[in-house]
mmCIF file of C-alpha atoms in Angstrom:
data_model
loop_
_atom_site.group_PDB
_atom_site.id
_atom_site.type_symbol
_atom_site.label_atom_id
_atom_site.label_comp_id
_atom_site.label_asym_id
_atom_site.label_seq_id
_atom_site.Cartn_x
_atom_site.Cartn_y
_atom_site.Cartn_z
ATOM 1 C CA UNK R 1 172.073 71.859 171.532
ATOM 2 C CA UNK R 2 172.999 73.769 168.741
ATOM 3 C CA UNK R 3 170.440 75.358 166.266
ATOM 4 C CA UNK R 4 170.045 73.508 162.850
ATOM 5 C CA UNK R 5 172.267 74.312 159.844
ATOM 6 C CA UNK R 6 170.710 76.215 157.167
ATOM 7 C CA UNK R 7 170.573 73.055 154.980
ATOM 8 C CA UNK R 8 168.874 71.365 157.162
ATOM 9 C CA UNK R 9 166.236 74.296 157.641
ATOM 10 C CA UNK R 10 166.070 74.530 153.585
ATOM 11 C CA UNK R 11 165.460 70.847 153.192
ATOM 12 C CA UNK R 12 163.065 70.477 155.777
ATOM 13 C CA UNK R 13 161.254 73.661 154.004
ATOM 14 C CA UNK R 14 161.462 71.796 150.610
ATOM 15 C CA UNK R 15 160.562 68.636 152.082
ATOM 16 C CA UNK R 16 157.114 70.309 153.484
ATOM 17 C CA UNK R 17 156.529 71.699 150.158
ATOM 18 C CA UNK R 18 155.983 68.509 148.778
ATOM 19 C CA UNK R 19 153.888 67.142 151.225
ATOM 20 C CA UNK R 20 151.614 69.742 150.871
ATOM 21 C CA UNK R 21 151.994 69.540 147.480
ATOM 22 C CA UNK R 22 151.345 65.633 147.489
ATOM 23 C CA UNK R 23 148.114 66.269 149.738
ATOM 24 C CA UNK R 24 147.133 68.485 147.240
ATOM 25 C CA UNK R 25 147.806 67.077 144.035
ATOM 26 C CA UNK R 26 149.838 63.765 144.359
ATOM 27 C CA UNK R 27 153.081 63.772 143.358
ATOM 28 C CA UNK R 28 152.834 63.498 139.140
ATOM 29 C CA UNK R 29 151.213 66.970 139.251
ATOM 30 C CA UNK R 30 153.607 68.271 141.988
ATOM 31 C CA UNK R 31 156.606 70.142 140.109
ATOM 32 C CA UNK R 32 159.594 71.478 141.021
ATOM 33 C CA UNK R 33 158.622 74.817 140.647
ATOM 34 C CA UNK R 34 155.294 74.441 142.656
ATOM 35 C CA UNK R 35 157.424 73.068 145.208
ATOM 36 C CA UNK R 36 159.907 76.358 145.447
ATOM 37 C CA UNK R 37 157.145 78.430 145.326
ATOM 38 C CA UNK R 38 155.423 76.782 148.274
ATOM 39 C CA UNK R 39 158.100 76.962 150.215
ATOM 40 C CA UNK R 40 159.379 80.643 149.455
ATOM 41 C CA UNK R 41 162.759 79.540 147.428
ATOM 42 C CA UNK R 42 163.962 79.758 144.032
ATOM 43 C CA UNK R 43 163.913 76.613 142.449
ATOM 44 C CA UNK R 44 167.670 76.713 141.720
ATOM 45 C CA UNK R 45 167.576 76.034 145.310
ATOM 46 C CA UNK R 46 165.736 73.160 145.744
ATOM 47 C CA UNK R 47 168.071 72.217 142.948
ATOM 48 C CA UNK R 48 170.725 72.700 145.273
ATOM 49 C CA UNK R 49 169.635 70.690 148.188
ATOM 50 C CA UNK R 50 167.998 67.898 145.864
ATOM 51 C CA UNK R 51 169.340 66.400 142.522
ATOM 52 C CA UNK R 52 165.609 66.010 141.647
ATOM 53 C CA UNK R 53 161.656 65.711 142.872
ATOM 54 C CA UNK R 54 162.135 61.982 143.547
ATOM 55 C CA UNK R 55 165.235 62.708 146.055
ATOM 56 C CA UNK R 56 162.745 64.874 147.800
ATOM 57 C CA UNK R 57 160.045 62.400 147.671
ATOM 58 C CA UNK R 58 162.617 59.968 149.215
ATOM 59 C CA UNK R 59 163.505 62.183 152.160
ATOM 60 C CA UNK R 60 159.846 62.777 152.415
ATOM 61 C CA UNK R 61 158.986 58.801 152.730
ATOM 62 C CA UNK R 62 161.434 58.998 155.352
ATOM 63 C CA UNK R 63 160.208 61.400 157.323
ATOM 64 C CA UNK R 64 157.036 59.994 156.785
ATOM 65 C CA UNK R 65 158.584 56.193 158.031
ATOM 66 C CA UNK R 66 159.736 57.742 161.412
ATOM 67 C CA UNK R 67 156.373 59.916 162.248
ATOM 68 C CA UNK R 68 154.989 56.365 161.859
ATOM 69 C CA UNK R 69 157.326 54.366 164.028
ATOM 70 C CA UNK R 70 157.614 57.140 166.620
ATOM 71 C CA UNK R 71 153.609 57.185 167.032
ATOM 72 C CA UNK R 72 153.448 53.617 167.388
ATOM 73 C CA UNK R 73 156.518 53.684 170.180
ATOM 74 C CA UNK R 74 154.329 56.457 172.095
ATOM 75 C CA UNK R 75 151.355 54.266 172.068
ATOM 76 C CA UNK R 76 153.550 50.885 172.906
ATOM 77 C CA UNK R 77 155.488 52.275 176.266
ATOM 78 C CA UNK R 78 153.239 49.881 178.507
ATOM 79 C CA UNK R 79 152.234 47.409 176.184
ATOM 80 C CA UNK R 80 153.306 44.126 177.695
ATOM 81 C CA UNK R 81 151.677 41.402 175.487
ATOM 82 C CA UNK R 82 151.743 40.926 171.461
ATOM 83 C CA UNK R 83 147.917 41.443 171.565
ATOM 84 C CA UNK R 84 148.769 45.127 173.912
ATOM 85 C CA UNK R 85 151.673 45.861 170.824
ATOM 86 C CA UNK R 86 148.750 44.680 167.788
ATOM 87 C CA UNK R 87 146.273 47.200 169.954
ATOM 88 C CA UNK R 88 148.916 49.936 169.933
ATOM 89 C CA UNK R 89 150.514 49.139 166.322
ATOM 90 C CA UNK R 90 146.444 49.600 165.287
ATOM 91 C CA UNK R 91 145.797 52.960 166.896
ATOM 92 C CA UNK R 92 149.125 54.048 165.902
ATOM 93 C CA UNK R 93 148.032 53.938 162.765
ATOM 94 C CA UNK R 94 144.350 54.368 162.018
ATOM 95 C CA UNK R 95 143.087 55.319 165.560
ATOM 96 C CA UNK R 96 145.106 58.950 165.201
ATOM 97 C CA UNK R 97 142.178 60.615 167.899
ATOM 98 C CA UNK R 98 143.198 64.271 168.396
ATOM 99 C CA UNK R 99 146.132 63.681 166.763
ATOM 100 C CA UNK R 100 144.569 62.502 163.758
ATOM 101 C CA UNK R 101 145.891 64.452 160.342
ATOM 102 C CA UNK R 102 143.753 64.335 157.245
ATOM 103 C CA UNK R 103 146.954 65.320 155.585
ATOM 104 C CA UNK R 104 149.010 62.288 156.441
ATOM 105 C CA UNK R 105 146.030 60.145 155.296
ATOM 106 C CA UNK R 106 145.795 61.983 151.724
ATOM 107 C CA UNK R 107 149.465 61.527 151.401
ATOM 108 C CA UNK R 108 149.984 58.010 152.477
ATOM 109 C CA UNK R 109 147.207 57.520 150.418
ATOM 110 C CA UNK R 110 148.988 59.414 147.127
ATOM 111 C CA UNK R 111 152.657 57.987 147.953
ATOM 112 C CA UNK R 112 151.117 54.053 147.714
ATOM 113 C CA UNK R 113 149.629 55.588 144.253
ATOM 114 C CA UNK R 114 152.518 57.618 142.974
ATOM 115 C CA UNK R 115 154.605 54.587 144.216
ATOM 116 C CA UNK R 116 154.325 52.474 141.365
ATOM 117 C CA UNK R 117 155.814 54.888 139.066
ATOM 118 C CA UNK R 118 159.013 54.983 141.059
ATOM 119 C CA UNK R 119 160.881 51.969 141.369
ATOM 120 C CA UNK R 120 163.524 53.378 144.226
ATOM 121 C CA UNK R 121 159.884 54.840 146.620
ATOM 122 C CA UNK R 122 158.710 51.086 145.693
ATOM 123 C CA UNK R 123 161.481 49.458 146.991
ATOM 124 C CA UNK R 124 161.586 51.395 149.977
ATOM 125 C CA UNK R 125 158.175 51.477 150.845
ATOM 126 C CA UNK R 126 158.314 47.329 150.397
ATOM 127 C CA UNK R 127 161.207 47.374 152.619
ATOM 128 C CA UNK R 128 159.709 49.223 155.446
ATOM 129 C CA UNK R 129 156.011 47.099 155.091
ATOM 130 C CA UNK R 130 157.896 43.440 154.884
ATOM 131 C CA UNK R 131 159.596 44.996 158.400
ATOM 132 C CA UNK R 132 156.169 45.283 159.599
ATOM 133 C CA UNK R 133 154.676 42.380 158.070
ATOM 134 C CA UNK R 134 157.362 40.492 160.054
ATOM 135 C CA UNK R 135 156.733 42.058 163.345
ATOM 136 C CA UNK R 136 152.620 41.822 163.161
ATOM 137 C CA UNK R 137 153.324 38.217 162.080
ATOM 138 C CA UNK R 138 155.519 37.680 165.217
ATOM 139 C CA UNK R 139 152.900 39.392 167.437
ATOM 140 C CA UNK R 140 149.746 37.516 165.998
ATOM 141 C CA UNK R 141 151.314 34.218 166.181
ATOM 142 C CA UNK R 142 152.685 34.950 169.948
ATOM 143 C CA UNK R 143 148.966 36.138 170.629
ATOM 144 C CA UNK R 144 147.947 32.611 169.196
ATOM 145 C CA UNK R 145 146.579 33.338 165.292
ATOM 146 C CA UNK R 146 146.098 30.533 163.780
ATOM 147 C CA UNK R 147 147.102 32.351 160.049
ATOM 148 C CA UNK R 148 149.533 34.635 161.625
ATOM 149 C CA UNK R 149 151.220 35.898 158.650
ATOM 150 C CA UNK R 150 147.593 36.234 156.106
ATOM 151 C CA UNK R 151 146.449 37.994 159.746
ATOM 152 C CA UNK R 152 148.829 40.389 159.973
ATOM 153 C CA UNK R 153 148.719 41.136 155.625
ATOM 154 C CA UNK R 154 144.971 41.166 156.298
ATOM 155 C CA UNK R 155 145.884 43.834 158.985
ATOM 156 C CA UNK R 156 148.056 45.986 156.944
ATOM 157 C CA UNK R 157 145.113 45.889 154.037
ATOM 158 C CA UNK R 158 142.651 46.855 156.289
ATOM 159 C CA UNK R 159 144.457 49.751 157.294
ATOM 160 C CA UNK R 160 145.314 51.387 154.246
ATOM 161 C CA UNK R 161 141.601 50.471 152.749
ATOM 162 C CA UNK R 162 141.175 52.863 155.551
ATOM 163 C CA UNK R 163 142.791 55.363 154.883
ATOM 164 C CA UNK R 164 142.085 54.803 150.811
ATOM 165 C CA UNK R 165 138.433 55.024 151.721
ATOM 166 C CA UNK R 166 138.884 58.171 153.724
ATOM 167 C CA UNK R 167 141.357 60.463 151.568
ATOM 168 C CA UNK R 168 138.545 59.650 148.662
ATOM 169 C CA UNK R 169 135.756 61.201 150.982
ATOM 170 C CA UNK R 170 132.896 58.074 150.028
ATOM 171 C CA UNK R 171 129.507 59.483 151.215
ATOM 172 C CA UNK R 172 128.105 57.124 154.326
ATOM 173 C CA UNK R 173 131.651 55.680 155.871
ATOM 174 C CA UNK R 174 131.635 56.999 159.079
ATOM 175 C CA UNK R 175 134.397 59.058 160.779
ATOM 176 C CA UNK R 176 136.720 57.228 163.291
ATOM 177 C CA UNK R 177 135.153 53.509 162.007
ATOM 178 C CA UNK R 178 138.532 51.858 161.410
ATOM 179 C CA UNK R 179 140.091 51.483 165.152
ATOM 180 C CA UNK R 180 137.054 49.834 166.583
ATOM 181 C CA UNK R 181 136.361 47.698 163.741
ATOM 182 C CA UNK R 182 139.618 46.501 163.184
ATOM 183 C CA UNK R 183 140.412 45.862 166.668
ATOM 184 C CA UNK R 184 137.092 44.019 166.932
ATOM 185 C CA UNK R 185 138.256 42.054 164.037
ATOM 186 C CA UNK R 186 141.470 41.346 165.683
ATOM 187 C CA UNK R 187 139.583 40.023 168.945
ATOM 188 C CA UNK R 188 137.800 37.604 166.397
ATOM 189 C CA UNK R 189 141.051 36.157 164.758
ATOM 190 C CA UNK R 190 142.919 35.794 167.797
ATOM 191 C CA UNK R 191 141.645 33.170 170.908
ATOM 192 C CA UNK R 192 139.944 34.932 173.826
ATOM 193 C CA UNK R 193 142.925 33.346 176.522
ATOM 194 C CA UNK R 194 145.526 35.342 174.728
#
């Protein structure tokens, strides 16, 4: 396998900028500039590589889309059962253990934010979630819910309260709550046969 083309390596440099940058600061107070700088370039080359900050964003969501997807496929490999895939879907997102990133929380957290100023992250975040909200729907109905599709939007809510609640820092929530509880939730919501 060949080694990367220096466009890719720039991009993916520019690309990292801004997530640090968006962990940081969201993306409103993010700039082009601070970008470059962060990741060692002029700006006329992230000009280069990007027509703007919302292409980079873009590429960003993305990347962000496939970490997601790709941590939920490592934690599916032996699930069997929709209630094994809602078990794995839930720790693939909010049960992160070692690999958990306070990073990725304070991003996903600023990208839902800055999302409503940007109708092309909007649409593409919406995209992504209704594919999910279709899947969790499948799985909690297989698994028997009685309300599978307000189960699995209840599911998806839950989750990024999560994450919402974390990225803030509010005094008293304790650390690695959200995997238990919503998974105990889950058990209530679905019938014990399943």
């Amino acid at each position: 396998m060949g080694r990367p083309s220096n466009t890719d390596v720039r991009r993916q440099q520019i690309i990292d900028a801004l997530r640090a940058e968006m962990s940081e600061v969201g993306f409103a107070r993010a700039s082009t500039r601070s970008v470059a700088e962060r990741a060692g370039l002029a700006p006329g080359l992230v000009h280069y590589h990007f027509q703007d900050k919302e292409e980079i964003l873009l590429a960003l969501v993305e990347q962000m889309i496939s970490d997601a997807e790709a941590r939920f496929a490592k934690l599916s490999v032996e699930a069997t059962t929709p209630v094994e895939r809602l078990r794995a879907f839930v720790e693939s997102r909010v049960g992160f253990g070692s690999e958990r990133d306070d990073e990725s929380v304070r991003l996903w957290v600023n990208l839902i934010a800055d999302a409503a100023g940007s109708a092309n992250v909007r649409q593409r975040l919406a995209a992504w979630l209704a594919i999910e909200q279709k899947r969790l729907t499948s799985w909690m109905r297989e698994a028997g819910s009685d309300a599978a599709s307000a189960h699995a939007a209840f599911l998806h809510a839950a989750m990024f309260g999560a994450f919402s609640l974390h990225a803030v820092g509010v005094p008293g929530v304790p650390k690695g709550y959200a995997s238990p509880q919503i998974l105990r939730w889950l058990e209530t919501v679905l019938p014990r046969s399943k």
